[in-house]
PDB file of C-alpha atoms in Angstrom:
ATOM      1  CA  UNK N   7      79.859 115.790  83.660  1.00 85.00           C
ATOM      2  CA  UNK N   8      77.822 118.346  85.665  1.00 94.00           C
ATOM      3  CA  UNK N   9      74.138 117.933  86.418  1.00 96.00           C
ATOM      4  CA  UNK N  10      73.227 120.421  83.553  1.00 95.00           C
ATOM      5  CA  UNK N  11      75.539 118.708  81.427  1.00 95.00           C
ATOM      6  CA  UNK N  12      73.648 115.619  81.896  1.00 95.00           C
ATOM      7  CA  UNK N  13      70.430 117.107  81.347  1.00 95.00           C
ATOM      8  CA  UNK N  14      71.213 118.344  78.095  1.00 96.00           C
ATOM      9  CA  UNK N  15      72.243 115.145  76.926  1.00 95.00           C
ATOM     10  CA  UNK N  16      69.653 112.697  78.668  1.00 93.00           C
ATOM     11  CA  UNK N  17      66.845 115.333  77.272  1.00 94.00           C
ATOM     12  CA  UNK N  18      68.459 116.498  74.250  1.00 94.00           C
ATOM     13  CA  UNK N  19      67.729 120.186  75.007  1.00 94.00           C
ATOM     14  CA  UNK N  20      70.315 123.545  75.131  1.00 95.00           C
ATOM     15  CA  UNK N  21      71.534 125.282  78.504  1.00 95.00           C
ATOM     16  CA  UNK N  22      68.714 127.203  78.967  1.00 95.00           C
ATOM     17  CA  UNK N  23      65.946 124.577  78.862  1.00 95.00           C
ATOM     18  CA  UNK N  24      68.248 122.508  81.017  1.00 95.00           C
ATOM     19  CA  UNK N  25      68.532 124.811  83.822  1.00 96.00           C
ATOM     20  CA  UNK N  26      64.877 125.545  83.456  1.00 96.00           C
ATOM     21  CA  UNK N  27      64.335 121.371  84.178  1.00 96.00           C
ATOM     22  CA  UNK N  28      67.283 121.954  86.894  1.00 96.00           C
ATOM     23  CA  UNK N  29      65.004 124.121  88.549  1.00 96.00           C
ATOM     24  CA  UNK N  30      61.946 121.667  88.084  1.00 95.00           C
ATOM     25  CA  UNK N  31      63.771 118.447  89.085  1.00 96.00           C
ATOM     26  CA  UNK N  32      65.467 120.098  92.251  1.00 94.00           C
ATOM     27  CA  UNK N  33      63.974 117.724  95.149  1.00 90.00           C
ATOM     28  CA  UNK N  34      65.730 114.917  93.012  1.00 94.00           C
ATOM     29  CA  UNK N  35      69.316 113.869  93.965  1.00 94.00           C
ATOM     30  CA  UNK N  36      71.829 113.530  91.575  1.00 94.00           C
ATOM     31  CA  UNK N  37      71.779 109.492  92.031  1.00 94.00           C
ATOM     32  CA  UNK N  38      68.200 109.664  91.218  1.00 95.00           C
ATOM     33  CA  UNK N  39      68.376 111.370  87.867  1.00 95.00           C
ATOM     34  CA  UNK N  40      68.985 108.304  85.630  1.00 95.00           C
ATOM     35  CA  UNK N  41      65.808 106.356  86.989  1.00 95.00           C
ATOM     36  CA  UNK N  42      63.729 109.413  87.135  1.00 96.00           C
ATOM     37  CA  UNK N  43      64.790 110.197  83.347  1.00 96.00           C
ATOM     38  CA  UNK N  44      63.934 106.466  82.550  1.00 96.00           C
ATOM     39  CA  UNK N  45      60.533 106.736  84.680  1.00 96.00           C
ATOM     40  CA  UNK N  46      59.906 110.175  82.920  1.00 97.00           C
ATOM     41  CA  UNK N  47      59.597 108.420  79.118  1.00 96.00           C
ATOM     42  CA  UNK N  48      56.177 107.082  79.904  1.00 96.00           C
ATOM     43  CA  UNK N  49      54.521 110.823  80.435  1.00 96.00           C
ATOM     44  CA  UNK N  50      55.969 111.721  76.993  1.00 94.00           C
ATOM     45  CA  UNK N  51      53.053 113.068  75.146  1.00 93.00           C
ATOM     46  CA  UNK N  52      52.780 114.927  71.668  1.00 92.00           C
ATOM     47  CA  UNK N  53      53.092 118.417  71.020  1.00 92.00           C
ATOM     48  CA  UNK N  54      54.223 118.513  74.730  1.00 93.00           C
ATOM     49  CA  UNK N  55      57.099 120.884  75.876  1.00 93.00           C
ATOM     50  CA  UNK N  56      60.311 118.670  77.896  1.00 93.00           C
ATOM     51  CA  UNK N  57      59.354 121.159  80.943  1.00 94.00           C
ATOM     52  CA  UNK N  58      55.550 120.037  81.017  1.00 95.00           C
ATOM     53  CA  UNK N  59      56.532 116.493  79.947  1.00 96.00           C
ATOM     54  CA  UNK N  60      59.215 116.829  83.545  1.00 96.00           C
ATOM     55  CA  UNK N  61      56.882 118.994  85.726  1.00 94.00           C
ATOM     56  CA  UNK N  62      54.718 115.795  85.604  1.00 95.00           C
ATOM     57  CA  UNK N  63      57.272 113.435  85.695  1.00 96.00           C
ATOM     58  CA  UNK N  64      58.743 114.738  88.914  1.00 95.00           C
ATOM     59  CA  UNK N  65      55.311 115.416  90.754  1.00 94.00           C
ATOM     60  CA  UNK N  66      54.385 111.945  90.203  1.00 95.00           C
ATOM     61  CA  UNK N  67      58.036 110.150  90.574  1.00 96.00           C
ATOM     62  CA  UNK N  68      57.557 111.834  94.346  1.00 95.00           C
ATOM     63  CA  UNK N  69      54.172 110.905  94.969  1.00 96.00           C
ATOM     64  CA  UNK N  70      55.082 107.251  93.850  1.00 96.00           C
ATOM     65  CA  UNK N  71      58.406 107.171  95.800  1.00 96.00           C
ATOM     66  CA  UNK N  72      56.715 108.042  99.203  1.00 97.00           C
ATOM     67  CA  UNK N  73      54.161 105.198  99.463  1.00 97.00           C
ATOM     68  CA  UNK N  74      56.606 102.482  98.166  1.00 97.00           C
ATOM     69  CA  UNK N  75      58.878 103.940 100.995  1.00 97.00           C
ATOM     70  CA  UNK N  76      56.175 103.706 103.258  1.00 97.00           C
ATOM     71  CA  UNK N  77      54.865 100.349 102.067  1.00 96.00           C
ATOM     72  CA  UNK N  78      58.547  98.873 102.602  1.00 96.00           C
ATOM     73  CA  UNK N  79      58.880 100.181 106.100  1.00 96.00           C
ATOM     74  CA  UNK N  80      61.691 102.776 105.022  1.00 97.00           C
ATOM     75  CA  UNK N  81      59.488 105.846 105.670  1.00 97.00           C
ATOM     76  CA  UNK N  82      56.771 107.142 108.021  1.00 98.00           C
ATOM     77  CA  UNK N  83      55.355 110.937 108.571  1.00 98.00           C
ATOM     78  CA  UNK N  84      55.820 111.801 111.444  1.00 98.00           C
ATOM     79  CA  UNK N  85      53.570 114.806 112.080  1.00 98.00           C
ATOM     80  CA  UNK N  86      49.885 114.548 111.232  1.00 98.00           C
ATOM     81  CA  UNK N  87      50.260 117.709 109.589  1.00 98.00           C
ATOM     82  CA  UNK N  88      52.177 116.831 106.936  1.00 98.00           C
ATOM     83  CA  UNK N  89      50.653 113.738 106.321  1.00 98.00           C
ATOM     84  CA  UNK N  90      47.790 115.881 105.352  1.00 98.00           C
ATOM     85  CA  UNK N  91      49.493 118.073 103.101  1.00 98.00           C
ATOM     86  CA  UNK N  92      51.382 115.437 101.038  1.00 98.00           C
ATOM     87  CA  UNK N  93      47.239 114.283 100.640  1.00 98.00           C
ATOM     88  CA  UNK N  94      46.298 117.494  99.525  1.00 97.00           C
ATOM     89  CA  UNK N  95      49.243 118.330  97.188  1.00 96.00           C
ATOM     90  CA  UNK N  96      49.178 114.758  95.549  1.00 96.00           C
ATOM     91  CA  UNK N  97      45.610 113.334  95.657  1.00 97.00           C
ATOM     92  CA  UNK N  98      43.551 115.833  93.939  1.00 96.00           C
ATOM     93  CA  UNK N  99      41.150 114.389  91.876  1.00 96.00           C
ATOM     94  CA  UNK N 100      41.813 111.057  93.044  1.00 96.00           C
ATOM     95  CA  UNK N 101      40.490 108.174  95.037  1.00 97.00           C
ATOM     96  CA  UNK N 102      42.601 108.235  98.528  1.00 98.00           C
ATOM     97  CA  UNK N 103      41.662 104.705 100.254  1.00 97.00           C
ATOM     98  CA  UNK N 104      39.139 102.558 101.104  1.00 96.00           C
ATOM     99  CA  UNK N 105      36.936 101.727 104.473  1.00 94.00           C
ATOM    100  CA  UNK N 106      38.697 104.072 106.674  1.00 96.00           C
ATOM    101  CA  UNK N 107      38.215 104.705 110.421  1.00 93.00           C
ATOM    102  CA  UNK N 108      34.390 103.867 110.999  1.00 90.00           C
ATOM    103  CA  UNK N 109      33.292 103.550 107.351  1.00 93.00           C
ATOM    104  CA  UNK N 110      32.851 100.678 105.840  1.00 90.00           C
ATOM    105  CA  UNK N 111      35.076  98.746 103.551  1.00 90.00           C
ATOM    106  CA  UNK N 112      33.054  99.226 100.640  1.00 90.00           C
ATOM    107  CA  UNK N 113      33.099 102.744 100.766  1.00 94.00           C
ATOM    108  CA  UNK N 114      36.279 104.653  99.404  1.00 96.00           C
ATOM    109  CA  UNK N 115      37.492 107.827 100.023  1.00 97.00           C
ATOM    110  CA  UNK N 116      38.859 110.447  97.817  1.00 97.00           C
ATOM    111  CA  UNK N 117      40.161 113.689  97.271  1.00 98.00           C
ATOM    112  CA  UNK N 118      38.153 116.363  95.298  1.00 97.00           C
ATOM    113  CA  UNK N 119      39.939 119.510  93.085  1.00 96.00           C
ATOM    114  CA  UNK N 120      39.770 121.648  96.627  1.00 97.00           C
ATOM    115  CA  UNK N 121      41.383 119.253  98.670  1.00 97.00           C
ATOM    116  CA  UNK N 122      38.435 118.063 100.453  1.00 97.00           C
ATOM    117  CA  UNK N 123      37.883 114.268 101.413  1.00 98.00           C
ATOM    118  CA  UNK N 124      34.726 112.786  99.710  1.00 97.00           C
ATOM    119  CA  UNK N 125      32.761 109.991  99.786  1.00 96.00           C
ATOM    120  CA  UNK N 126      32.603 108.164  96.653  1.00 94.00           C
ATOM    121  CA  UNK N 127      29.513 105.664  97.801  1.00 92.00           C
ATOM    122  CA  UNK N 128      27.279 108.576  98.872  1.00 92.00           C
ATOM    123  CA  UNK N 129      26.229 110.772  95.680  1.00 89.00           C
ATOM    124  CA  UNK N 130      25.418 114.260  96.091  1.00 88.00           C
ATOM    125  CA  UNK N 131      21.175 114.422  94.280  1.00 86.00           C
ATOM    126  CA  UNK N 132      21.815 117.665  93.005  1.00 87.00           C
ATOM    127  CA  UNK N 133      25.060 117.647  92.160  1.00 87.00           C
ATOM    128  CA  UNK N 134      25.546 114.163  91.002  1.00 90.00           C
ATOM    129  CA  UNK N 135      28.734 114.047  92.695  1.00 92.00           C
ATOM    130  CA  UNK N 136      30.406 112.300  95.704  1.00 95.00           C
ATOM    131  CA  UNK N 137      29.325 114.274  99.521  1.00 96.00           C
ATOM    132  CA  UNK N 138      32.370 116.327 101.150  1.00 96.00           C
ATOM    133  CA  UNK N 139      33.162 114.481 104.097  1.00 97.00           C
ATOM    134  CA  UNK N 140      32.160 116.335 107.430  1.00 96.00           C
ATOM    135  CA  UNK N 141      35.065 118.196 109.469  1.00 96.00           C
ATOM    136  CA  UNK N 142      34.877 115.700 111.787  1.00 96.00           C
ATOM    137  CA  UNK N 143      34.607 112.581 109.518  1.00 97.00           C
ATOM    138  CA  UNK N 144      37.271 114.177 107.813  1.00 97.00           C
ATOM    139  CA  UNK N 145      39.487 114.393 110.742  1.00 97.00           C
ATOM    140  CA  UNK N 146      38.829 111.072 111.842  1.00 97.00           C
ATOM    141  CA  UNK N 147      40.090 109.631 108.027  1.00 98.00           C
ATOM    142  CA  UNK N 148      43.227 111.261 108.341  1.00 98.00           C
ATOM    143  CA  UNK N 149      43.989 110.376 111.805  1.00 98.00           C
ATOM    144  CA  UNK N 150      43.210 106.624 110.566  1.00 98.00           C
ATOM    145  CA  UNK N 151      45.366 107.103 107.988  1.00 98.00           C
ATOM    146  CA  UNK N 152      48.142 108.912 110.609  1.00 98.00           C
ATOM    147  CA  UNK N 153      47.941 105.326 112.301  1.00 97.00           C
ATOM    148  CA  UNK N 154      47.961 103.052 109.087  1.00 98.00           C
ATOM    149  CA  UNK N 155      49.900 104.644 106.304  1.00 98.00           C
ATOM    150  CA  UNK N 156      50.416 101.781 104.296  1.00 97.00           C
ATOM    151  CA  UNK N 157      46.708 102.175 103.394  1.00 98.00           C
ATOM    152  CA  UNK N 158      47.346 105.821 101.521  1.00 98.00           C
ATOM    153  CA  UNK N 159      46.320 105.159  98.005  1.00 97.00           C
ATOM    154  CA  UNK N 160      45.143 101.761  98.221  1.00 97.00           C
ATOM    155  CA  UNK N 161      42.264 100.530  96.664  1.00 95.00           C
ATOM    156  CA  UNK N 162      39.769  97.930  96.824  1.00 91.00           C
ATOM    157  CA  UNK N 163      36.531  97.958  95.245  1.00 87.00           C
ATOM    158  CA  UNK N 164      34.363  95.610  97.891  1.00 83.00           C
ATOM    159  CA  UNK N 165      30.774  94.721  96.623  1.00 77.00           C
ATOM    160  CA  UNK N 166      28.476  95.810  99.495  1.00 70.00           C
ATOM    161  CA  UNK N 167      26.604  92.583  99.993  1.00 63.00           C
ATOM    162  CA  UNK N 168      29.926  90.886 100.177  1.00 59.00           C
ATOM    163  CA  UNK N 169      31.479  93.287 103.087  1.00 54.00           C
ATOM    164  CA  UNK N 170      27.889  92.796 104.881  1.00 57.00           C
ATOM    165  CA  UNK N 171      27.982  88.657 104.571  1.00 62.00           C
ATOM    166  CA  UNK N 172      31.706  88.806 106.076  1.00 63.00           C
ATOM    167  CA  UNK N 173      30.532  90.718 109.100  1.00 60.00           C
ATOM    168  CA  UNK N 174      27.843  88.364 109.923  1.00 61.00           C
ATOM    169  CA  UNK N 175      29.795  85.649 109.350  1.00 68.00           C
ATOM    170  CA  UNK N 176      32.341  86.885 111.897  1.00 65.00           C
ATOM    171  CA  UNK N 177      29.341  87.853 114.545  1.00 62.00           C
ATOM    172  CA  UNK N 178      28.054  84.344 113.900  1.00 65.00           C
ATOM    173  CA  UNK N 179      31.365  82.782 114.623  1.00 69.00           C
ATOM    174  CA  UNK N 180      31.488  85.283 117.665  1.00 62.00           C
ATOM    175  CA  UNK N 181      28.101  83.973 118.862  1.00 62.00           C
ATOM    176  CA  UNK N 182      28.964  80.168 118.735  1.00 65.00           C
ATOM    177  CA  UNK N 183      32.136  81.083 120.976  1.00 65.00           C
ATOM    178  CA  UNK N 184      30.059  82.756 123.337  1.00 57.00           C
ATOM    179  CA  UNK N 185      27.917  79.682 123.868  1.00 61.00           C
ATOM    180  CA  UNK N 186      30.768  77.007 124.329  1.00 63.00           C
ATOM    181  CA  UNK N 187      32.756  79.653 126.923  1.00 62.00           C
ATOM    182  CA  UNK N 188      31.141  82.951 127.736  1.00 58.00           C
ATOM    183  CA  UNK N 189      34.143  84.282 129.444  1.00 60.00           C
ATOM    184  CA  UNK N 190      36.701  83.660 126.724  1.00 59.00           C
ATOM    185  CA  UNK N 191      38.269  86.713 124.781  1.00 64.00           C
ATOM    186  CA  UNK N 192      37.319  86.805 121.440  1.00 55.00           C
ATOM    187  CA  UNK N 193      39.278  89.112 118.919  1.00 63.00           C
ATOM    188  CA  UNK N 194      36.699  90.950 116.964  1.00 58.00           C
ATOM    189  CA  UNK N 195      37.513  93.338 114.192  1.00 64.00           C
ATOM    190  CA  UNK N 196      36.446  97.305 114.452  1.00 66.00           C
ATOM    191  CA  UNK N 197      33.605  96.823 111.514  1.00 60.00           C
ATOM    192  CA  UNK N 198      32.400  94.038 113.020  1.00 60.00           C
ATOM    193  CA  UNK N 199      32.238  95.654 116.492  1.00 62.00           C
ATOM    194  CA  UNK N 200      30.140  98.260 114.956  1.00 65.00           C
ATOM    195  CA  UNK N 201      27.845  96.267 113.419  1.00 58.00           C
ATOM    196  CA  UNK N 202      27.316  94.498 117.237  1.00 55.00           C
ATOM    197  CA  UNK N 203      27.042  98.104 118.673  1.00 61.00           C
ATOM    198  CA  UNK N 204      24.043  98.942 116.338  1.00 57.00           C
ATOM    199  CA  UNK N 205      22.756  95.748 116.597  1.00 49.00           C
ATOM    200  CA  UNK N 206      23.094  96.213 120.837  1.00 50.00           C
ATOM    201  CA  UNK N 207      21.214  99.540 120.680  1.00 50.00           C
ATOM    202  CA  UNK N 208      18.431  98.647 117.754  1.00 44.00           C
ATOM    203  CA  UNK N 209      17.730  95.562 120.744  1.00 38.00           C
ATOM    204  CA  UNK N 210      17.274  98.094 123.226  1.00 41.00           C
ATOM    205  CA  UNK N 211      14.751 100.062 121.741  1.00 40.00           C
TER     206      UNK N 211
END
């Protein structure tokens, strides 16, 4: 059985429609087809054509099959670059991560209907919707992201208060240290650092 044979019968559909879904389902290799035909039932929707229903399918089944790739180890980009266009072609509309580079962990990140990053914890007062990151925040997020892919499309929703409390907690800990041994190293986490470098220069005011 060829692959347009098997389409026909996994989709129930004549020659035409099949090569049509051939054309749609061409990134897929042939070992892929059953899964992807079993992970394509739960987009089935009503008065929905098979070539909407697989157009869907597919551009999720990719998007899905990247980060668990990436989240087992199997699979890193390797050029920022394309990193960012895998964002932009599959995160539209969509929360992309949370607390990245120098924002906080309470804040998450997304990805707007243009492709731009946003910031879902600052709201827009005329718009009512989340700020476009800057060119330069927005640089920095991806290049955190370059550096920690296993963070693409995770979230966490982190109550403020609670993200605020942990950092204190750790700059208290970091102060007791200080007073048994000055001169010992003391890991310190990169939100917590910033919270000591505004604290530093609010001092020296």
């Amino acid at each position: 059985m060829n692959r347009i044979e098997f389409i026909q019968k996994a989709l129930d559909v004549n020659e035409i429609k099949a090569n049509i879904i051939n054309e749609l389902i061409k990134p897929l290799a042939d070992s892929e087809l059953t899964k992807f035909f079993a992970f394509r039932t739960s987009f089935i929707q009503p008065m929905q054509s098979a070539e909407l229903i697989t157009k869907n399918a597919v551009y999720a089944y990719r998007k899905q099959k990247t980060l668990q790739a990436i989240k087992a180890g199997e699979f890193r980009f390797k050029k920022l670059q394309t990193l960012i266009n895998f964002v932009q072609e599959f995160f539209k509309n969509e929360r992309l991560c949370y607390g990245p580079a120098s924002f906080k962990d309470f804040v998450i990140i997304g990805v707007d209907k243009d492709a731009n990053l946003i910031n879902h914890y600052a709201i827009n007062q005329t718009t009512g919707k989340p700020k476009q990151l800057s060119t330069d925040s927005e640089i920095e997020v991806y290049e955190w992201l370059f550096k920690n892919q296993e963070r693409i499309g995770v979230i966490k929703f982190i109550a403020q208060t609670t993200q605020i409390t942990q950092e204190k907690q750790e700059l208290l800990s970091i102060t007791e240290q200080l007073q048994k041994d000055p001169d010992a190293p003391i890991p310190i986490s990169e939100k917590a650092l910033a919270m000591l470098e505004g604290l530093t220069k609010r001092i020296k005011k």
